[in-house]
PDB file of C-alpha atoms and ligand atoms in Angstrom:
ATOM      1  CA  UNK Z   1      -4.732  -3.617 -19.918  1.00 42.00           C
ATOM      2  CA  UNK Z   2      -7.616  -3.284 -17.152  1.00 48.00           C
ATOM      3  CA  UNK Z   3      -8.818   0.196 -16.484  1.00 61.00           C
ATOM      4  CA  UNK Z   4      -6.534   0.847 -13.704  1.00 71.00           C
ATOM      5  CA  UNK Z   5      -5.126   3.598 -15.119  1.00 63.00           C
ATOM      6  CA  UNK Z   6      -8.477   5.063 -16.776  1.00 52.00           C
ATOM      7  CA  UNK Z   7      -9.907   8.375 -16.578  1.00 48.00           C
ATOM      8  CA  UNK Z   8     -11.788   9.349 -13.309  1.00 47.00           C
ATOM      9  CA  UNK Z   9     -15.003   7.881 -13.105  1.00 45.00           C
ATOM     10  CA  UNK Z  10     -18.072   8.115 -10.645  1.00 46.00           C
ATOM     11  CA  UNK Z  11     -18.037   5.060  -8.557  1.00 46.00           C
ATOM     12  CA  UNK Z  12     -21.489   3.607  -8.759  1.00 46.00           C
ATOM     13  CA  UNK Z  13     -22.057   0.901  -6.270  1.00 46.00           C
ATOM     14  CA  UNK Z  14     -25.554  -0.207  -7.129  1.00 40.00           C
ATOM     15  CA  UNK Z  15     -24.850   0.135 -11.452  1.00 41.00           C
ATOM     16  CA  UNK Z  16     -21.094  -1.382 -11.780  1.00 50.00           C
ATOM     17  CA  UNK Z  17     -20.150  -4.139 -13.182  1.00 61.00           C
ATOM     18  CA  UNK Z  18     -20.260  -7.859 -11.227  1.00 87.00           C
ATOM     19  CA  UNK Z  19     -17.620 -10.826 -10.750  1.00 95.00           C
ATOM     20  CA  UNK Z  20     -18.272 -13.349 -12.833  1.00 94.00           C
ATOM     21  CA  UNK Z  21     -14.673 -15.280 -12.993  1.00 97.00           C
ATOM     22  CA  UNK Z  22     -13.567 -14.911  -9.437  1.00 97.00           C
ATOM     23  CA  UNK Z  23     -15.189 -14.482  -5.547  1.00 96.00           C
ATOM     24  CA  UNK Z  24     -15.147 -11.555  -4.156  1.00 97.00           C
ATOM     25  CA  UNK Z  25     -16.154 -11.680  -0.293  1.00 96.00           C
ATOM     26  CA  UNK Z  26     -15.746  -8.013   1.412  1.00 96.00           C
ATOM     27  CA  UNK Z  27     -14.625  -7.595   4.698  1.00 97.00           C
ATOM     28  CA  UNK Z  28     -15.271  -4.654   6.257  1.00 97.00           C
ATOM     29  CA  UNK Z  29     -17.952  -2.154   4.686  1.00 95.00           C
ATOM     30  CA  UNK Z  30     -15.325   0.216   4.238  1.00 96.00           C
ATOM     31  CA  UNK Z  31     -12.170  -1.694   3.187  1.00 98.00           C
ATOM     32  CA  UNK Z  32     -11.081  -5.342   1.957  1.00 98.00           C
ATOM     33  CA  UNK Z  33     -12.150  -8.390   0.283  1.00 98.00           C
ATOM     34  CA  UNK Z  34     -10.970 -11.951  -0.299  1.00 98.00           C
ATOM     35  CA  UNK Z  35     -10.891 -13.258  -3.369  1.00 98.00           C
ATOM     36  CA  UNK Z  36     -11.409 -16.696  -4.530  1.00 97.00           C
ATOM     37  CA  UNK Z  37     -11.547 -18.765  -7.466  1.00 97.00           C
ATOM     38  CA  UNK Z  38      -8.618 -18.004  -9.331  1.00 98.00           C
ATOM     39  CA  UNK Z  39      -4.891 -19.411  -9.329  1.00 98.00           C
ATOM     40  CA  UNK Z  40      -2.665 -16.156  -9.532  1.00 98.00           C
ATOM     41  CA  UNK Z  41       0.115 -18.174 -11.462  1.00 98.00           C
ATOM     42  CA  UNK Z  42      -1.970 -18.772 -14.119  1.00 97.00           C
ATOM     43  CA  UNK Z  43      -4.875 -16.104 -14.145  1.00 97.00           C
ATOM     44  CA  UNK Z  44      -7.192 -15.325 -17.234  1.00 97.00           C
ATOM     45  CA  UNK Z  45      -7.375 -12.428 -18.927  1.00 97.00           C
ATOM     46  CA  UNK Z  46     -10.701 -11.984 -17.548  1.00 97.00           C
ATOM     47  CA  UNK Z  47      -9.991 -12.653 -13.850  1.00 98.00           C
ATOM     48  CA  UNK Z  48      -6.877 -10.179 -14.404  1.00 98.00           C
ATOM     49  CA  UNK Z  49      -9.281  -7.583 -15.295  1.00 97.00           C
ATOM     50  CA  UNK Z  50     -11.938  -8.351 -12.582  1.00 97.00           C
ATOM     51  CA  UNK Z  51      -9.018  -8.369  -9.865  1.00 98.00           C
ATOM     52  CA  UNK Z  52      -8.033  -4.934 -10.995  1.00 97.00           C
ATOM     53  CA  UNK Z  53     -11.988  -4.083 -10.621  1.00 97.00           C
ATOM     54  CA  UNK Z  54     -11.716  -5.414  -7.082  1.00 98.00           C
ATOM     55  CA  UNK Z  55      -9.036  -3.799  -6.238  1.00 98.00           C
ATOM     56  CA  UNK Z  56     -10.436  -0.099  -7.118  1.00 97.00           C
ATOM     57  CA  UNK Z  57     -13.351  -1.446  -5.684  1.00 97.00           C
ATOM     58  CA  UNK Z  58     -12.164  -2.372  -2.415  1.00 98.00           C
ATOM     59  CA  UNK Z  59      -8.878  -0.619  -2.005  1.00 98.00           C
ATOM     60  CA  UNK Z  60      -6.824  -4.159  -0.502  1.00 98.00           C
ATOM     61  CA  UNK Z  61      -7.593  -7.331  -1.488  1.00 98.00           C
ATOM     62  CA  UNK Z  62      -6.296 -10.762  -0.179  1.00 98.00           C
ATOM     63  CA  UNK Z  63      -5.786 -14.358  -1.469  1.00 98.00           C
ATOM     64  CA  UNK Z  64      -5.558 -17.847  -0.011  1.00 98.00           C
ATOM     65  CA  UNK Z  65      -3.579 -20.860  -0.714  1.00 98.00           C
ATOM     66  CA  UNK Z  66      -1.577 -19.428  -3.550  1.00 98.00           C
ATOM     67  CA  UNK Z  67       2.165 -21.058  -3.754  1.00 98.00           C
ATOM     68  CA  UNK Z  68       3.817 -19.234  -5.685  1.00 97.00           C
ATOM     69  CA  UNK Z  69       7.678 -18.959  -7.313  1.00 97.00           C
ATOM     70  CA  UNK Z  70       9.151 -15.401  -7.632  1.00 97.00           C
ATOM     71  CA  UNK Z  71       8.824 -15.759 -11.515  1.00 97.00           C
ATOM     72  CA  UNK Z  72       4.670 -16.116 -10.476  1.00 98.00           C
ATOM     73  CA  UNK Z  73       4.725 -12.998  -8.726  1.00 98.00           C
ATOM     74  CA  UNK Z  74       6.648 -10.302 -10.475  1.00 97.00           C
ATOM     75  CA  UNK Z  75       4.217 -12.124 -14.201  1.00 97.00           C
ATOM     76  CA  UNK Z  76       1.313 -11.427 -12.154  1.00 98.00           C
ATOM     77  CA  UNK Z  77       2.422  -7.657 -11.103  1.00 98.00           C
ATOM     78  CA  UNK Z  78       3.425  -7.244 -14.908  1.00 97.00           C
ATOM     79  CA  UNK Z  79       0.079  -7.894 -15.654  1.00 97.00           C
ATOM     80  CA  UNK Z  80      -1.708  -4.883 -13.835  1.00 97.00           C
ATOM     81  CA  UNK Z  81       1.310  -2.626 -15.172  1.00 96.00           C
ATOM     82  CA  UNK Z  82       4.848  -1.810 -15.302  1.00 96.00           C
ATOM     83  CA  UNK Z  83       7.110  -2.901 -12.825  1.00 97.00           C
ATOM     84  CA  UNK Z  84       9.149  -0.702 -10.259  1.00 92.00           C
ATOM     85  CA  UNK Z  85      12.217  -0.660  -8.832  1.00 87.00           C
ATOM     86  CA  UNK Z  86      12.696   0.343  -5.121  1.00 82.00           C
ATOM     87  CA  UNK Z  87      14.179   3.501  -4.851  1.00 75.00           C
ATOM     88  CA  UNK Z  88      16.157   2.869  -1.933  1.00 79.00           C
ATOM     89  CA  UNK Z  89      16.271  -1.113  -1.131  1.00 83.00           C
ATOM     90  CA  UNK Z  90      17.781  -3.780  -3.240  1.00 84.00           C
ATOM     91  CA  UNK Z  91      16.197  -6.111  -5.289  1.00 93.00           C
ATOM     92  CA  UNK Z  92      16.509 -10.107  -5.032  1.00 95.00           C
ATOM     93  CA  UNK Z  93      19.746 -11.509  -6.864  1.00 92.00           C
ATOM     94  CA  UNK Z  94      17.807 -13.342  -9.720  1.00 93.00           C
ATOM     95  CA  UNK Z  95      14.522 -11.110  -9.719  1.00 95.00           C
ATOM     96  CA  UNK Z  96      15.732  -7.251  -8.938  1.00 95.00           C
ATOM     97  CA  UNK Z  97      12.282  -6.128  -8.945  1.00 95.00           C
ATOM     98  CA  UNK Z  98      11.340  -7.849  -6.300  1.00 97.00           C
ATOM     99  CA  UNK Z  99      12.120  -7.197  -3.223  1.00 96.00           C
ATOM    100  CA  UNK Z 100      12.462  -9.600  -0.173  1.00 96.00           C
ATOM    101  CA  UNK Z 101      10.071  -8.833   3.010  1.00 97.00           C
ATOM    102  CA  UNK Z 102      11.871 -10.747   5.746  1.00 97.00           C
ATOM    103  CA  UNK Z 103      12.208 -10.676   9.484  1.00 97.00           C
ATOM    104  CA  UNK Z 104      14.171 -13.279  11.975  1.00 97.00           C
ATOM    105  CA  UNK Z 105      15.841 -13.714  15.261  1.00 97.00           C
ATOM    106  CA  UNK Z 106      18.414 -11.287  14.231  1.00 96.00           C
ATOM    107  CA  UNK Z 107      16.548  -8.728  12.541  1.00 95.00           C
ATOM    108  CA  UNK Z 108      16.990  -5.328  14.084  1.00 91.00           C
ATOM    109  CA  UNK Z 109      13.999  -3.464  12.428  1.00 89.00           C
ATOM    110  CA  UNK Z 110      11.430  -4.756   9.980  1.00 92.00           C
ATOM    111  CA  UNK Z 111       9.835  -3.532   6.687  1.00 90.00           C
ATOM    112  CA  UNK Z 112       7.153  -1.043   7.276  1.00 91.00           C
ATOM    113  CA  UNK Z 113       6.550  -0.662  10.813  1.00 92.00           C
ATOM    114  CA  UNK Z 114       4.945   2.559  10.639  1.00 93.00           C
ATOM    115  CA  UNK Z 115       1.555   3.618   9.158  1.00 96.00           C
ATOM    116  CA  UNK Z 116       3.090   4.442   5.770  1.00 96.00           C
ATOM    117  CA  UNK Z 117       1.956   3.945   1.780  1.00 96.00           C
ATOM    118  CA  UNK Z 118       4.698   2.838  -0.052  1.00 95.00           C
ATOM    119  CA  UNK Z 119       7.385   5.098  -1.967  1.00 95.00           C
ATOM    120  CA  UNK Z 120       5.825   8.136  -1.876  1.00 96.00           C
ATOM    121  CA  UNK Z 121       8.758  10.177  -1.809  1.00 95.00           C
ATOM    122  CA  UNK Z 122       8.490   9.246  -5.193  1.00 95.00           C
ATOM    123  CA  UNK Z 123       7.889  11.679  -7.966  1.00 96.00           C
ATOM    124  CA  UNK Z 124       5.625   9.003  -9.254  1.00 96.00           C
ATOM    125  CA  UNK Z 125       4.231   6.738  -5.852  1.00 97.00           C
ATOM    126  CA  UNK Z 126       3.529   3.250  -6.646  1.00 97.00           C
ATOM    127  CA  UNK Z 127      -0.167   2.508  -8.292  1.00 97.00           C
ATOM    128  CA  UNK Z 128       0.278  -0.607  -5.987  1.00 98.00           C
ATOM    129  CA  UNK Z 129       1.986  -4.026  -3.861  1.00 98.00           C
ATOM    130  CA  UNK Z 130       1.556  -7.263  -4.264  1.00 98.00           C
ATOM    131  CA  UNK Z 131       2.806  -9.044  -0.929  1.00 98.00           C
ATOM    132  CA  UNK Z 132       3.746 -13.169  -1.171  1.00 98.00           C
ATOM    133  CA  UNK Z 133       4.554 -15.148   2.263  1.00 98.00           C
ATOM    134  CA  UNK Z 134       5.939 -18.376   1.926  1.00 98.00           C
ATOM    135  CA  UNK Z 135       6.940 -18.473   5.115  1.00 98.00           C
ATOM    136  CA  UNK Z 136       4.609 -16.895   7.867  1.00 98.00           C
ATOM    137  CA  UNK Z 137       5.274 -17.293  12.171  1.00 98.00           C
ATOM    138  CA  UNK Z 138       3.284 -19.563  14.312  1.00 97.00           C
ATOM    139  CA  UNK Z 139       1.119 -16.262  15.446  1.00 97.00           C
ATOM    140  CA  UNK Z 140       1.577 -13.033  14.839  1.00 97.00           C
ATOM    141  CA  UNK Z 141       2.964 -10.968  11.780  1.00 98.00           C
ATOM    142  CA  UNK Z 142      -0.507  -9.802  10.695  1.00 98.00           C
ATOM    143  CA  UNK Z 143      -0.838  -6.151   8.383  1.00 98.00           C
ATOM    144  CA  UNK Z 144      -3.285  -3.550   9.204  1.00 98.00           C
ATOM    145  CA  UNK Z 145      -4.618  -1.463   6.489  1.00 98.00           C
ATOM    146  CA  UNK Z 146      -6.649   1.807   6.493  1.00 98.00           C
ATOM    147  CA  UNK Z 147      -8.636   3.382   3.879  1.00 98.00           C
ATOM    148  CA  UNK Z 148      -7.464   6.757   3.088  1.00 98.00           C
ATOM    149  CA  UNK Z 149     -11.289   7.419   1.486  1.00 98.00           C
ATOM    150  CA  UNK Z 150     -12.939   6.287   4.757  1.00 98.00           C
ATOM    151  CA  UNK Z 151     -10.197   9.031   6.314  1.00 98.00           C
ATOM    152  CA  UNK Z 152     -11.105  11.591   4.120  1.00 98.00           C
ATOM    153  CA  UNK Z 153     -14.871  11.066   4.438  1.00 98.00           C
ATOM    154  CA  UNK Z 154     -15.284  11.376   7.894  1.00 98.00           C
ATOM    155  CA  UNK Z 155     -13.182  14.794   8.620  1.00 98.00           C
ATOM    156  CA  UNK Z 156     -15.699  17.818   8.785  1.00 98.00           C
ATOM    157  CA  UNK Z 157     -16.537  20.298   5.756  1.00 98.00           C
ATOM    158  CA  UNK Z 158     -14.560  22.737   7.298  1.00 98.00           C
ATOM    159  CA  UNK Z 159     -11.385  20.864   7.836  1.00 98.00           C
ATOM    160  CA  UNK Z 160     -11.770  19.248   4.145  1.00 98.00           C
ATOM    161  CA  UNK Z 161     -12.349  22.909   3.063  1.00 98.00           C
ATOM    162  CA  UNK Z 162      -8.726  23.852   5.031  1.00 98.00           C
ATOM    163  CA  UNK Z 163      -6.619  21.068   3.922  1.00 98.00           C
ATOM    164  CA  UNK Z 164      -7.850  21.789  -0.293  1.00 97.00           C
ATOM    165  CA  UNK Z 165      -4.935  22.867  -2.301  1.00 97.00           C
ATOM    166  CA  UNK Z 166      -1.911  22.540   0.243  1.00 98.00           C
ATOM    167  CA  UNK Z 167       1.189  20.276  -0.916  1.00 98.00           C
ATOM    168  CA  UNK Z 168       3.417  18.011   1.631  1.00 98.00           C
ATOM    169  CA  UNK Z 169       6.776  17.369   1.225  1.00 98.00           C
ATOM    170  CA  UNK Z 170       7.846  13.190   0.869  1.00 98.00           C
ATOM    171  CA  UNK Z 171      11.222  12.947   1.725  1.00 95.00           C
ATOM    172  CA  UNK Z 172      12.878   9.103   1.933  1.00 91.00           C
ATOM    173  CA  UNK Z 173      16.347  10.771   3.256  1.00 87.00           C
ATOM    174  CA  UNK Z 174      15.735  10.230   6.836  1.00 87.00           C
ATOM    175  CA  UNK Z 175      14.203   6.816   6.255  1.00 86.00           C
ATOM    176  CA  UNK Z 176      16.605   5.445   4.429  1.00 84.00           C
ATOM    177  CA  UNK Z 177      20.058   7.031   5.149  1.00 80.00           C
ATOM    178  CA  UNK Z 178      19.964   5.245   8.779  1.00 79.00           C
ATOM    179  CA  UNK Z 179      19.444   1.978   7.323  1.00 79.00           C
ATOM    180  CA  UNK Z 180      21.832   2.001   4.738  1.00 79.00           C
ATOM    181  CA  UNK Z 181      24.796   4.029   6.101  1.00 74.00           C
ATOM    182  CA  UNK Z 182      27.589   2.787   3.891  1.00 73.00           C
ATOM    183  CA  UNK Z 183      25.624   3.991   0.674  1.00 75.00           C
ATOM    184  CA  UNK Z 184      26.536   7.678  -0.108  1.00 75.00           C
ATOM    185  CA  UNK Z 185      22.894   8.657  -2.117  1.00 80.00           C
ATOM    186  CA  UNK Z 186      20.549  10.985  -2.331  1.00 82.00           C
ATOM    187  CA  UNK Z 187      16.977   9.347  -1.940  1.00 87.00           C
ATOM    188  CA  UNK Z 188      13.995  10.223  -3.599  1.00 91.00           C
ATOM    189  CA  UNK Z 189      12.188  13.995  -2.243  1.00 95.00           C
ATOM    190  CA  UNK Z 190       9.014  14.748  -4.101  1.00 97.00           C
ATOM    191  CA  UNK Z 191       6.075  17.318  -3.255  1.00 98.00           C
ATOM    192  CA  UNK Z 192       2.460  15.796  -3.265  1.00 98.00           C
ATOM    193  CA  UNK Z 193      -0.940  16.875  -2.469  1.00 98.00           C
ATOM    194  CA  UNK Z 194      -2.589  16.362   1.311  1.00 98.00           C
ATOM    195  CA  UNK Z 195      -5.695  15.763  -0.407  1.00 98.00           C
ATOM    196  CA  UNK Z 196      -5.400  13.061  -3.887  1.00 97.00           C
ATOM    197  CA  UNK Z 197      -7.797  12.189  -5.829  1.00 98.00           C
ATOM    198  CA  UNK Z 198      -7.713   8.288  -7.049  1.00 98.00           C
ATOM    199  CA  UNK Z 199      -7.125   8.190 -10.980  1.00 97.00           C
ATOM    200  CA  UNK Z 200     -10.421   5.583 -11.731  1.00 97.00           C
ATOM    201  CA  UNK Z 201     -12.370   5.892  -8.804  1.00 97.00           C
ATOM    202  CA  UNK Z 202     -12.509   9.541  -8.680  1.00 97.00           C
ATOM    203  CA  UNK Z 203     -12.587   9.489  -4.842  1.00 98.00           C
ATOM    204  CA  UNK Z 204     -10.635  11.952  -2.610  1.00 98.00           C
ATOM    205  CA  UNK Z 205      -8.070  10.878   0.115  1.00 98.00           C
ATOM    206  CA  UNK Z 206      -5.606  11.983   2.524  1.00 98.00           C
ATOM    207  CA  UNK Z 207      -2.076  11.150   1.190  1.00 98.00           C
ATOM    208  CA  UNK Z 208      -0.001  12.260   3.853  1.00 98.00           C
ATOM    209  CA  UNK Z 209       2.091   9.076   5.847  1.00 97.00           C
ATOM    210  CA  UNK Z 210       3.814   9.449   8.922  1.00 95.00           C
ATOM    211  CA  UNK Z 211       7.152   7.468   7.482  1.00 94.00           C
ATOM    212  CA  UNK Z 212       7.786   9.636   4.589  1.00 95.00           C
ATOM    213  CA  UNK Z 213       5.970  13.144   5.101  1.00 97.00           C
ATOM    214  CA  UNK Z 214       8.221  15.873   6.455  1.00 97.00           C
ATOM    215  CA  UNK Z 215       5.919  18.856   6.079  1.00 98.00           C
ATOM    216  CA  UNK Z 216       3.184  20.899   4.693  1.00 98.00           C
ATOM    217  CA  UNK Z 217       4.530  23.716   2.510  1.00 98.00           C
ATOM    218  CA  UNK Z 218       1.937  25.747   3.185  1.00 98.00           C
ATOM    219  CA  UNK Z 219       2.058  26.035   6.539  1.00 98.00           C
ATOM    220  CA  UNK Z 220       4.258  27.251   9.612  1.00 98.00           C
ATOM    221  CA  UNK Z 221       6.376  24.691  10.939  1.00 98.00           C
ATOM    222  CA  UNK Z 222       4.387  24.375  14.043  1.00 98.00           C
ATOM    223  CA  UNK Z 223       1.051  24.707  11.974  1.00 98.00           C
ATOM    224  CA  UNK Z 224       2.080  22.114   9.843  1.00 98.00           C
ATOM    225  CA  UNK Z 225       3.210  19.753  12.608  1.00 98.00           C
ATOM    226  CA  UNK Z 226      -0.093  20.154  14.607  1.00 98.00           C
ATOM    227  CA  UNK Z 227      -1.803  19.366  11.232  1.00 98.00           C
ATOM    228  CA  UNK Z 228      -0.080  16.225  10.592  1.00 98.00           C
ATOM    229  CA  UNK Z 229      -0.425  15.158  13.890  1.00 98.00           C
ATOM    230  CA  UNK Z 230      -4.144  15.342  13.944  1.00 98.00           C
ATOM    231  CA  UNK Z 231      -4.123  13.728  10.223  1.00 98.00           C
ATOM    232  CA  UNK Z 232      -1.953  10.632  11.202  1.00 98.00           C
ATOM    233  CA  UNK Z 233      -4.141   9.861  14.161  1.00 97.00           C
ATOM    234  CA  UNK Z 234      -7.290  10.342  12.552  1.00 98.00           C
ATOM    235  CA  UNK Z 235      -6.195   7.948   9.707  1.00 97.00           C
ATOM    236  CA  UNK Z 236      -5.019   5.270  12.346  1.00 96.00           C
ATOM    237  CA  UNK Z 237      -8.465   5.243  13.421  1.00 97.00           C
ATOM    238  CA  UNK Z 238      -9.740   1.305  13.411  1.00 97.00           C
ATOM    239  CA  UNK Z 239     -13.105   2.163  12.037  1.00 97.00           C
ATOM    240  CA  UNK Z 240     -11.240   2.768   8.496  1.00 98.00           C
ATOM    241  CA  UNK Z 241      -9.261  -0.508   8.873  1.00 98.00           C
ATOM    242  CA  UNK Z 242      -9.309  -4.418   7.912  1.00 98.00           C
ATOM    243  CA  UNK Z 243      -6.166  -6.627   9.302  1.00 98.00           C
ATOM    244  CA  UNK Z 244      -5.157  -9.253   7.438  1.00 98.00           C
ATOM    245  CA  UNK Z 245      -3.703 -12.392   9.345  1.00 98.00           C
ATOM    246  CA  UNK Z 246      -1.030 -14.225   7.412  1.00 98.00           C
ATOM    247  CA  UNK Z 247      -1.081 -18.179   6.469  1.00 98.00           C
ATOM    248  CA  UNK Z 248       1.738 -19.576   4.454  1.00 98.00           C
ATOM    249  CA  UNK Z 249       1.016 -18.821   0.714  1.00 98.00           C
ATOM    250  CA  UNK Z 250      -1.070 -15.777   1.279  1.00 98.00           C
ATOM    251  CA  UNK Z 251      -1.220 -12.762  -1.134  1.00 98.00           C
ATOM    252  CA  UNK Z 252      -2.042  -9.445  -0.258  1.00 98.00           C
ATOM    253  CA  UNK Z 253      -2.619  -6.937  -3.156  1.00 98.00           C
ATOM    254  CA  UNK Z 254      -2.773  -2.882  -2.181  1.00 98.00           C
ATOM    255  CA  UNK Z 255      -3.890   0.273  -3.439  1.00 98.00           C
ATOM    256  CA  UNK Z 256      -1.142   2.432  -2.558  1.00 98.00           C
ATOM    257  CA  UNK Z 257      -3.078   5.131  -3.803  1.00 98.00           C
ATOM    258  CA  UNK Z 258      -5.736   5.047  -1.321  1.00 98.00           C
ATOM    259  CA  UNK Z 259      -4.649   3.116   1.607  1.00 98.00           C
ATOM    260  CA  UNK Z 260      -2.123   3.604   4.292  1.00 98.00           C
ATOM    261  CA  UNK Z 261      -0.260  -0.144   5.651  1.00 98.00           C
ATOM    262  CA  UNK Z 262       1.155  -1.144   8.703  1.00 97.00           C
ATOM    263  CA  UNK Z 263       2.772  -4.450   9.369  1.00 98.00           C
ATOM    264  CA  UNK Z 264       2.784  -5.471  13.357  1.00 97.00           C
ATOM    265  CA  UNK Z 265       5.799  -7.345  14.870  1.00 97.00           C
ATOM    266  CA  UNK Z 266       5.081  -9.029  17.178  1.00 97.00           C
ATOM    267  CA  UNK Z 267       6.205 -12.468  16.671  1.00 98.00           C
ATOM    268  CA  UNK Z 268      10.244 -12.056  17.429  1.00 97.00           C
ATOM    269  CA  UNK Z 269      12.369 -14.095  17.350  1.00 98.00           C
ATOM    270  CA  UNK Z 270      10.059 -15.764  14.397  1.00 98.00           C
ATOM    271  CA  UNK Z 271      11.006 -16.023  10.739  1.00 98.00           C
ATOM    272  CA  UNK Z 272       8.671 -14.082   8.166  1.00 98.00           C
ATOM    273  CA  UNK Z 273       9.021 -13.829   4.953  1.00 98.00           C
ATOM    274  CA  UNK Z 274       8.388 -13.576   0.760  1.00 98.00           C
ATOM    275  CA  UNK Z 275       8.294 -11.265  -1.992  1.00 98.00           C
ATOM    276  CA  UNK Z 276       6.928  -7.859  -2.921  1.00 97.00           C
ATOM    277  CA  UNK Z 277       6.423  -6.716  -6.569  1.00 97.00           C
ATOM    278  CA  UNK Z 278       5.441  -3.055  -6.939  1.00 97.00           C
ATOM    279  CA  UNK Z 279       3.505  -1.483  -9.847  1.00 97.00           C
ATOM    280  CA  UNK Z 280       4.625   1.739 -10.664  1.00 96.00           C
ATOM    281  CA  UNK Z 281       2.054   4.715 -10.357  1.00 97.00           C
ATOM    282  CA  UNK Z 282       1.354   8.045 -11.686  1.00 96.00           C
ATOM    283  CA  UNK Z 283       1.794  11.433 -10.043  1.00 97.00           C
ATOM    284  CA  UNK Z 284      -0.739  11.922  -8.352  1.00 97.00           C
ATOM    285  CA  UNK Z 285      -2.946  15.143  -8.451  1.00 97.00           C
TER     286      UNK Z 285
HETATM  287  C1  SIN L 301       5.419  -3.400   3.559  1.00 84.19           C
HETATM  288  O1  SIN L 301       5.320  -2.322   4.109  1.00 84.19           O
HETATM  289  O2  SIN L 301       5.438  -3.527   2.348  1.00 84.19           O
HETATM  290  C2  SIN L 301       5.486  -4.665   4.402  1.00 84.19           C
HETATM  291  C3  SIN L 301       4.132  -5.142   4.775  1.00 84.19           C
HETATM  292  C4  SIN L 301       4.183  -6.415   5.547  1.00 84.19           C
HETATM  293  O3  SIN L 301       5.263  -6.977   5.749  1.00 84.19           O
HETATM  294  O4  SIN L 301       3.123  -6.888   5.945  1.00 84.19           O
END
């Protein structure tokens, strides 16, 4: 298995390793890369490992021109780890751990709307998505992505100093429960820290989403609603972002451990759609 999972390290840009068995053309400075050079239904050993290596190293990272079957997608998101389930939306009939990303003329709301990383109302977020579109609108439909690192970086000492040690609650209840009324459940409702630190890379982020986040523990409600008001717009900023436009057969592959995701609609009454595998995570710390 690649080392997405190892031990913090200290990421050394100039000393780590390079690509040998794939492309890897970055985007942004801060976030993003395409890759090339590899089929993802039939990937090496090799190019599995220097994916996951891209990934860490880049936080999201996109592919072109990949057709793919749902039997492709959920071997190729076995192959970076375990598989999970959602913890609130059903999976496809013949591959439940996948789930369907789809919008049309008569959707009334679409998948991830809001600056959000995925699941983490979790006890155990997601380590990361892989997104497949086979069928993508004539314009529109893009995802914007924002590095949680690049977030992190650029607030002051003194506000990284403030926001050290305090927890947020992730609750899925009010996400969920008005989407899916008929179910009687209780979803997911999991404490996390503001500030995570990434499992390999060893770099700090802010892990607090809009979507999922009710409040800081820590704090007085009003403290702790100024806070996360601040924190959401500062990570919305588009100096920490790439967007990714959409062609048919397009792959995007996210950190969720790092990187917030919103995906922009703006192409109704367009069809969009494909299939999401999810990697299941660790808690993070
Ligand atoms: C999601 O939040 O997983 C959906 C992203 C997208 O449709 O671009």
């Amino acid at each position: 298995m690649l080392g997405l999972r190892a031990p913090p390290v200290t990421p050394d840009r100039e000393t780590r390793l390079a690509y040998d068995s794939i492309e890897v053309t970055p985007l942004t400075a801060r976030i993003g890369a395409e890759i090339g050079g590899v089929d993802l239904r039939i990937p090496t050993n090799r190019q599995v490992d220097e994916i996951g290596r891209a990934l860490v190293d880049h936080q999201v990272i996109f592919f072109r021109d990949q057709p793919m079957e749902p039997a492709h997608l959920s071997g190729l998101g076995r192959s970076f780890g375990e598989l999970a389930f959602h913890s609130a939306v059903p999976g496809l009939p013949d591959h439940p751990e996948l789930v369907a990303i789809h919008a049309d003329k008569d959707s009334k709301f679409i998948a991830g709307e809001d600056w959000h990383s995925d699941l983490t109302c979790d006890e155990a977020p997601p380590l990361g998505s892989i997104l497949y579109l086979h069928t993508v609108p004539p314009v529109g439909g893009d995802t914007l992505f924002s590095s949680m690192y690049a977030a992190y970086d650029a607030l002051s000492p003194r506000m990284k100093a403030y926001l050290e040690g305090l927890t947020a609650v992730h609750d899925a209840d009010h996400v969920y429960r008005p989407l899916f009324p008929d179910v009687d459940r209780r979803y997911p409702c999991n404490v996390h820290p503001v500030i995570r630190t990434h499992p390999v890379s060893g770099r700090r982020g802010i892990f607090v989403n809009s979507s999922y986040v009710l409040r800081i523990v820590e704090l007085p409600t009003e403290e702790s609603d100024a806070v996360l008001r601040f924190l959401y717009r500062h990570c919305a900023n588009p100096n920490f972002q790439v967007r990714f436009t959409w062609r048919q057969h397009s792959v995007a592959f996210w950190d969720n451990r790092c990187t917030q995701h919103m995906a922009v609609w703006d192409y109704f009454p367009h069809t969009r759609s494909g299939w999401r595998a999810t990697i299941a995570g660790d808690k993070p710390f």
